[in-house]
């Protein structure tokens, strides 16, 4: 027997020998290799680090560093994962020395310099996984594809949103490639054919790349393709029926925003593994087939914005895992099937503008305990909400019931929806007081209750963290609360609020308080904060505000729309408004402003709508307006401008509305009106990009995407004289074209060049001192709907060419010195006598016939007869007898021919034979 100590010593010896032998065959890591450690430190040295980033990168064992992993046996660095580390700086080429690197993820960082990407990546021969998504590689050379194609072990390439452009490189020799994501780059080419040769490819993402052309016939029949995303390529065309018949293994099919056509084939039932289908924003037609009920793995179905018709098939209710259903913006019929209450996994239901109808009770959805988003807006529903209803769902994030014909008081069940982020109940018939508990919902960000009949006042102070609040078009009253907000948009317009605007007005991107009874001055504190550069729209119009325009508004450097119209503002326009170089709309119409237009406004070169009408401005129209080269609307009506119309106004090639009536302008109408290109062209409409301001944004909260627009529509409005009356007119912006120079002291002839403005729909140059004849060229204004030349000194005849104005609805030629016969027929037969009165030498219907005043019929007009010279009466009588003679001659001749043909058989036979032969020869 050996002693115990000897046994232990022998055992340890044998164990040591075994470990040595094992290590000789399978060495294990004792720390990273020092040369690779130095490469990593050099990479770190090129970065701009802050906030303790990569603070663990110190010491000798780099395998323990954050984001680094080594091979257990060889100690080589095989993994570097620094995704979303907020790194900046340069990616140095020292990375290329990590020859054993298999996994590299530097995605979602903000490196400043990756111009040598193709240099260092080509040496990583062991690389299997590469992710540089959202890293700016736009400076990389065009050989980046060649560099990747030389890495034979690559199985996954993720280069999403990297600023790459040009052609899609040929990666067909990467036979192990299974995942390729190069979406959101710029590849305006057709789908390459080499995809056919990569048999291992199971996931492909080319979304948002500008891919165009047709999807080739050999593209879809892939035996292993399971994830296919080619969405948001609007020029990519394909037939849905063919695609779905060759893709039985698909798990994800994402083609939104393309140009897919066709109908759903019945073979869609073969996609048994499909979990996600996104075919929104295409041109799909036909009905939703009942075979969708066979897709038992489907979780996400997005078919918004197509041309689908028919009813929602009840078979969709058989999908046990369906969590998101989007069918909005289609032409569906029928109503929501009752069985939808069986979709226990449903979280999102979006049926916005889908064409559905019927009486719906929200109790239909009460058992959907997981419901988070419900959008039934803008259908032909009549939705009933019981005042005592308490639903089973308690995690509702978004509820959109716009234009759903909801009656009665504010829905009480919403007081218990504490998770609510977005609420839209606009355009309904909700009555009663606005509930106070609404302001206590802790997460409410988006609120739209506009165009209802809500009453009451707002709390004294609103400090909630709203992004959008839209309460316009209700019956709210009282003082405005202290707006201690930092919100995206606030619209309280068209209510009954009174009092002054609070000095603590908050911080907004868009603010509309128009159409109330607000008094007092515009607070001088407005735009007094450095944050106010965010202001893009400020609308305080249609109130009773007094005082002067605060010069501080000039500090809102980001302002695009400023509307202060129809108040009682006085004084001059502050020159500081010239600092608003992003301004596109300036509307100060209907105040008591005076002085001259400050020359600093010439700095607002983006201005499109410039309305100073109905004020007391004076002086000459400034020549510098020609610098506003993007101007579409110029209204200086009802002021005290004098002098000549500057010819420079007619160099504004985009000008569509020139509104200068009720001033003291003199001189001739400039003859070079043909330079108004937007008025010359009758086929092109120069639409205003900012005729309406729509604030929209996408919101992601706790993983919930609110991807439909939430915002406010602020339509621009111009007051013009149209069809006999001066009215606010908003639809004209960007569409119709006007010139109004009426009620001035203009003289000289009407320039014939006005006939070149073929896009005009209204021309008003009445109440001036114009003389000469009406130009025949006005007959070329074939789109003209209103023509007013009244109260001038025009003479001569009414041009027969005006009969070509077939759209003309309003004509006023009264109180001139026109003479001769009024043209007859076409639109002229619809005009009343008022269109021609006050022209002593004008005759013919609808005026009293002058021959009747000489005893040939009705009682004559003694006033007109006394103002008519003997020569003109004689000329009119001779004209009449000439017309009568010509008529009688034609009548007698025609009657003679008819009589001969009726009573002389031989001559009738000869005449008809001649006509038959003539028609036969003509048709040969």
PDB file of N, CA, C and O in Angstrom, residues 707-747:
ATOM      1  N   UNK A 707     -47.592  56.200 -38.218  1.00  0.00           N
ATOM      2  CA  UNK A 707     -47.045  56.602 -39.504  1.00  0.00           C
ATOM      3  C   UNK A 707     -48.033  57.335 -40.391  1.00  0.00           C
ATOM      4  O   UNK A 707     -47.726  57.630 -41.528  1.00  0.00           O
ATOM      5  N   UNK A 708     -49.238  57.658 -39.887  1.00  0.00           N
ATOM      6  CA  UNK A 708     -50.129  58.486 -40.681  1.00  0.00           C
ATOM      7  C   UNK A 708     -49.947  59.936 -40.271  1.00  0.00           C
ATOM      8  O   UNK A 708     -49.626  60.238 -39.126  1.00  0.00           O
ATOM      9  N   UNK A 709     -50.158  60.856 -41.227  1.00  0.00           N
ATOM     10  CA  UNK A 709     -49.898  62.255 -40.959  1.00  0.00           C
ATOM     11  C   UNK A 709     -50.839  62.792 -39.887  1.00  0.00           C
ATOM     12  O   UNK A 709     -52.030  62.540 -39.905  1.00  0.00           O
ATOM     13  N   UNK A 710     -50.261  63.525 -38.959  1.00  0.00           N
ATOM     14  CA  UNK A 710     -51.042  64.268 -37.988  1.00  0.00           C
ATOM     15  C   UNK A 710     -50.668  65.726 -38.194  1.00  0.00           C
ATOM     16  O   UNK A 710     -49.508  66.093 -38.064  1.00  0.00           O
ATOM     17  N   UNK A 711     -51.619  66.535 -38.534  1.00  0.00           N
ATOM     18  CA  UNK A 711     -51.231  67.911 -38.782  1.00  0.00           C
ATOM     19  C   UNK A 711     -52.426  68.784 -39.015  1.00  0.00           C
ATOM     20  O   UNK A 711     -53.560  68.449 -38.685  1.00  0.00           O
ATOM     21  N   UNK A 712     -52.169  69.958 -39.579  1.00  0.00           N
ATOM     22  CA  UNK A 712     -53.190  70.958 -39.779  1.00  0.00           C
ATOM     23  C   UNK A 712     -53.043  71.549 -41.161  1.00  0.00           C
ATOM     24  O   UNK A 712     -51.933  71.758 -41.642  1.00  0.00           O
ATOM     25  N   UNK A 713     -54.160  71.817 -41.772  1.00  0.00           N
ATOM     26  CA  UNK A 713     -54.161  72.362 -43.118  1.00  0.00           C
ATOM     27  C   UNK A 713     -54.490  73.840 -43.042  1.00  0.00           C
ATOM     28  O   UNK A 713     -55.593  74.220 -42.660  1.00  0.00           O
ATOM     29  N   UNK A 714     -53.534  74.684 -43.368  1.00  0.00           N
ATOM     30  CA  UNK A 714     -53.722  76.123 -43.359  1.00  0.00           C
ATOM     31  C   UNK A 714     -53.758  76.606 -44.804  1.00  0.00           C
ATOM     32  O   UNK A 714     -52.733  76.843 -45.410  1.00  0.00           O
ATOM     33  N   UNK A 715     -54.966  76.706 -45.372  1.00  0.00           N
ATOM     34  CA  UNK A 715     -55.092  77.085 -46.777  1.00  0.00           C
ATOM     35  C   UNK A 715     -54.929  78.587 -46.924  1.00  0.00           C
ATOM     36  O   UNK A 715     -55.525  79.369 -46.180  1.00  0.00           O
ATOM     37  N   UNK A 716     -54.116  79.008 -47.880  1.00  0.00           N
ATOM     38  CA  UNK A 716     -53.976  80.423 -48.181  1.00  0.00           C
ATOM     39  C   UNK A 716     -55.231  80.934 -48.863  1.00  0.00           C
ATOM     40  O   UNK A 716     -55.943  80.200 -49.546  1.00  0.00           O
ATOM     41  N   UNK A 717     -55.480  82.226 -48.682  1.00  0.00           N
ATOM     42  CA  UNK A 717     -56.699  82.821 -49.190  1.00  0.00           C
ATOM     43  C   UNK A 717     -56.382  84.204 -49.740  1.00  0.00           C
ATOM     44  O   UNK A 717     -55.618  84.952 -49.146  1.00  0.00           O
ATOM     45  N   UNK A 718     -56.951  84.512 -50.894  1.00  0.00           N
ATOM     46  CA  UNK A 718     -56.773  85.822 -51.507  1.00  0.00           C
ATOM     47  C   UNK A 718     -58.150  86.397 -51.791  1.00  0.00           C
ATOM     48  O   UNK A 718     -59.039  85.677 -52.278  1.00  0.00           O
ATOM     49  N   UNK A 719     -58.350  87.685 -51.481  1.00  0.00           N
ATOM     50  CA  UNK A 719     -59.618  88.338 -51.755  1.00  0.00           C
ATOM     51  C   UNK A 719     -59.533  89.022 -53.110  1.00  0.00           C
ATOM     52  O   UNK A 719     -58.736  89.929 -53.312  1.00  0.00           O
ATOM     53  N   UNK A 720     -60.357  88.576 -54.066  1.00  0.00           N
ATOM     54  CA  UNK A 720     -60.302  89.113 -55.428  1.00  0.00           C
ATOM     55  C   UNK A 720     -61.703  89.451 -55.898  1.00  0.00           C
ATOM     56  O   UNK A 720     -62.706  88.975 -55.366  1.00  0.00           O
ATOM     57  N   UNK A 721     -61.771  90.315 -56.925  1.00  0.00           N
ATOM     58  CA  UNK A 721     -63.035  90.640 -57.570  1.00  0.00           C
ATOM     59  C   UNK A 721     -63.236  89.650 -58.700  1.00  0.00           C
ATOM     60  O   UNK A 721     -62.528  89.649 -59.688  1.00  0.00           O
ATOM     61  N   UNK A 722     -64.225  88.765 -58.517  1.00  0.00           N
ATOM     62  CA  UNK A 722     -64.430  87.714 -59.493  1.00  0.00           C
ATOM     63  C   UNK A 722     -65.915  87.581 -59.754  1.00  0.00           C
ATOM     64  O   UNK A 722     -66.720  87.499 -58.830  1.00  0.00           O
ATOM     65  N   UNK A 723     -66.273  87.605 -61.032  1.00  0.00           N
ATOM     66  CA  UNK A 723     -67.657  87.423 -61.466  1.00  0.00           C
ATOM     67  C   UNK A 723     -68.600  88.389 -60.770  1.00  0.00           C
ATOM     68  O   UNK A 723     -69.673  88.040 -60.273  1.00  0.00           O
ATOM     69  N   UNK A 724     -68.160  89.646 -60.731  1.00  0.00           N
ATOM     70  CA  UNK A 724     -69.053  90.697 -60.272  1.00  0.00           C
ATOM     71  C   UNK A 724     -69.027  90.992 -58.794  1.00  0.00           C
ATOM     72  O   UNK A 724     -69.724  91.877 -58.332  1.00  0.00           O
ATOM     73  N   UNK A 725     -68.246  90.287 -58.006  1.00  0.00           N
ATOM     74  CA  UNK A 725     -68.191  90.594 -56.585  1.00  0.00           C
ATOM     75  C   UNK A 725     -66.827  90.221 -56.025  1.00  0.00           C
ATOM     76  O   UNK A 725     -66.156  89.325 -56.521  1.00  0.00           O
ATOM     77  N   UNK A 726     -66.481  90.926 -54.962  1.00  0.00           N
ATOM     78  CA  UNK A 726     -65.167  90.718 -54.358  1.00  0.00           C
ATOM     79  C   UNK A 726     -65.317  89.795 -53.161  1.00  0.00           C
ATOM     80  O   UNK A 726     -65.991  90.123 -52.190  1.00  0.00           O
ATOM     81  N   UNK A 727     -64.716  88.637 -53.222  1.00  0.00           N
ATOM     82  CA  UNK A 727     -64.895  87.629 -52.179  1.00  0.00           C
ATOM     83  C   UNK A 727     -63.570  86.949 -51.865  1.00  0.00           C
ATOM     84  O   UNK A 727     -62.678  86.870 -52.705  1.00  0.00           O
ATOM     85  N   UNK A 728     -63.430  86.423 -50.638  1.00  0.00           N
ATOM     86  CA  UNK A 728     -62.267  85.583 -50.333  1.00  0.00           C
ATOM     87  C   UNK A 728     -62.331  84.315 -51.177  1.00  0.00           C
ATOM     88  O   UNK A 728     -63.373  83.683 -51.285  1.00  0.00           O
ATOM     89  N   UNK A 729     -61.223  83.950 -51.749  1.00  0.00           N
ATOM     90  CA  UNK A 729     -61.213  82.839 -52.702  1.00  0.00           C
ATOM     91  C   UNK A 729     -59.948  82.054 -52.479  1.00  0.00           C
ATOM     92  O   UNK A 729     -58.848  82.545 -52.718  1.00  0.00           O
ATOM     93  N   UNK A 730     -60.092  80.843 -51.976  1.00  0.00           N
ATOM     94  CA  UNK A 730     -58.896  80.068 -51.642  1.00  0.00           C
ATOM     95  C   UNK A 730     -58.525  79.063 -52.713  1.00  0.00           C
ATOM     96  O   UNK A 730     -57.365  78.716 -52.869  1.00  0.00           O
ATOM     97  N   UNK A 731     -59.503  78.568 -53.470  1.00  0.00           N
ATOM     98  CA  UNK A 731     -59.184  77.521 -54.435  1.00  0.00           C
ATOM     99  C   UNK A 731     -58.378  78.038 -55.617  1.00  0.00           C
ATOM    100  O   UNK A 731     -57.789  77.266 -56.362  1.00  0.00           O
ATOM    101  N   UNK A 732     -58.340  79.378 -55.789  1.00  0.00           N
ATOM    102  CA  UNK A 732     -57.600  79.911 -56.930  1.00  0.00           C
ATOM    103  C   UNK A 732     -56.107  79.706 -56.784  1.00  0.00           C
ATOM    104  O   UNK A 732     -55.385  79.691 -57.772  1.00  0.00           O
ATOM    105  N   UNK A 733     -55.647  79.573 -55.546  1.00  0.00           N
ATOM    106  CA  UNK A 733     -54.211  79.547 -55.341  1.00  0.00           C
ATOM    107  C   UNK A 733     -53.618  78.351 -56.072  1.00  0.00           C
ATOM    108  O   UNK A 733     -53.925  77.207 -55.786  1.00  0.00           O
ATOM    109  N   UNK A 734     -52.745  78.617 -57.014  1.00  0.00           N
ATOM    110  CA  UNK A 734     -52.079  77.565 -57.749  1.00  0.00           C
ATOM    111  C   UNK A 734     -52.879  77.023 -58.909  1.00  0.00           C
ATOM    112  O   UNK A 734     -52.415  76.142 -59.607  1.00  0.00           O
ATOM    113  N   UNK A 735     -54.095  77.523 -59.156  1.00  0.00           N
ATOM    114  CA  UNK A 735     -54.905  76.970 -60.225  1.00  0.00           C
ATOM    115  C   UNK A 735     -55.348  78.050 -61.209  1.00  0.00           C
ATOM    116  O   UNK A 735     -55.001  78.009 -62.377  1.00  0.00           O
ATOM    117  N   UNK A 736     -56.145  79.035 -60.744  1.00  0.00           N
ATOM    118  CA  UNK A 736     -56.721  80.002 -61.649  1.00  0.00           C
ATOM    119  C   UNK A 736     -55.850  81.247 -61.744  1.00  0.00           C
ATOM    120  O   UNK A 736     -54.979  81.476 -60.913  1.00  0.00           O
ATOM    121  N   UNK A 737     -56.152  82.067 -62.785  1.00  0.00           N
ATOM    122  CA  UNK A 737     -55.241  83.162 -63.130  1.00  0.00           C
ATOM    123  C   UNK A 737     -56.046  84.432 -63.398  1.00  0.00           C
ATOM    124  O   UNK A 737     -56.980  84.413 -64.200  1.00  0.00           O
ATOM    125  N   UNK A 738     -55.673  85.538 -62.730  1.00  0.00           N
ATOM    126  CA  UNK A 738     -56.459  86.751 -62.728  1.00  0.00           C
ATOM    127  C   UNK A 738     -55.582  87.968 -62.985  1.00  0.00           C
ATOM    128  O   UNK A 738     -54.406  87.997 -62.585  1.00  0.00           O
ATOM    129  N   UNK A 739     -56.184  88.989 -63.599  1.00  0.00           N
ATOM    130  CA  UNK A 739     -55.618  90.337 -63.640  1.00  0.00           C
ATOM    131  C   UNK A 739     -56.749  91.300 -63.334  1.00  0.00           C
ATOM    132  O   UNK A 739     -57.800  91.262 -63.990  1.00  0.00           O
ATOM    133  N   UNK A 740     -56.553  92.140 -62.336  1.00  0.00           N
ATOM    134  CA  UNK A 740     -57.534  93.161 -61.972  1.00  0.00           C
ATOM    135  C   UNK A 740     -56.806  94.489 -61.796  1.00  0.00           C
ATOM    136  O   UNK A 740     -56.037  94.667 -60.848  1.00  0.00           O
ATOM    137  N   UNK A 741     -57.065  95.415 -62.744  1.00  0.00           N
ATOM    138  CA  UNK A 741     -56.479  96.764 -62.706  1.00  0.00           C
ATOM    139  C   UNK A 741     -57.575  97.811 -62.601  1.00  0.00           C
ATOM    140  O   UNK A 741     -57.361  98.989 -62.927  1.00  0.00           O
ATOM    141  N   UNK A 742     -58.745  97.422 -62.157  1.00  0.00           N
ATOM    142  CA  UNK A 742     -59.916  98.294 -62.192  1.00  0.00           C
ATOM    143  C   UNK A 742     -59.819  99.441 -61.192  1.00  0.00           C
ATOM    144  O   UNK A 742     -59.035  99.412 -60.240  1.00  0.00           O
ATOM    145  N   UNK A 743     -60.688 100.457 -61.456  1.00  0.00           N
ATOM    146  CA  UNK A 743     -60.849 101.594 -60.554  1.00  0.00           C
ATOM    147  C   UNK A 743     -59.526 102.302 -60.280  1.00  0.00           C
ATOM    148  O   UNK A 743     -59.138 102.527 -59.142  1.00  0.00           O
ATOM    149  N   UNK A 744     -58.844 102.650 -61.359  1.00  0.00           N
ATOM    150  CA  UNK A 744     -57.638 103.463 -61.295  1.00  0.00           C
ATOM    151  C   UNK A 744     -57.789 104.617 -62.293  1.00  0.00           C
ATOM    152  O   UNK A 744     -58.914 104.939 -62.715  1.00  0.00           O
ATOM    153  N   UNK A 745     -56.695 105.243 -62.663  1.00  0.00           N
ATOM    154  CA  UNK A 745     -56.708 106.339 -63.630  1.00  0.00           C
ATOM    155  C   UNK A 745     -55.892 105.989 -64.868  1.00  0.00           C
ATOM    156  O   UNK A 745     -55.243 106.856 -65.468  1.00  0.00           O
ATOM    157  N   UNK A 746     -55.918 104.710 -65.248  1.00  0.00           N
ATOM    158  CA  UNK A 746     -55.149 104.267 -66.397  1.00  0.00           C
ATOM    159  C   UNK A 746     -55.732 104.848 -67.678  1.00  0.00           C
ATOM    160  O   UNK A 746     -56.951 105.037 -67.808  1.00  0.00           O
ATOM    161  N   UNK A 747     -54.850 105.137 -68.631  1.00  0.00           N
ATOM    162  CA  UNK A 747     -55.280 105.744 -69.887  1.00  0.00           C
ATOM    163  C   UNK A 747     -54.609 105.014 -71.047  1.00  0.00           C
ATOM    164  O   UNK A 747     -53.860 104.055 -70.865  1.00  0.00           O
TER     165      UNK A 747
END
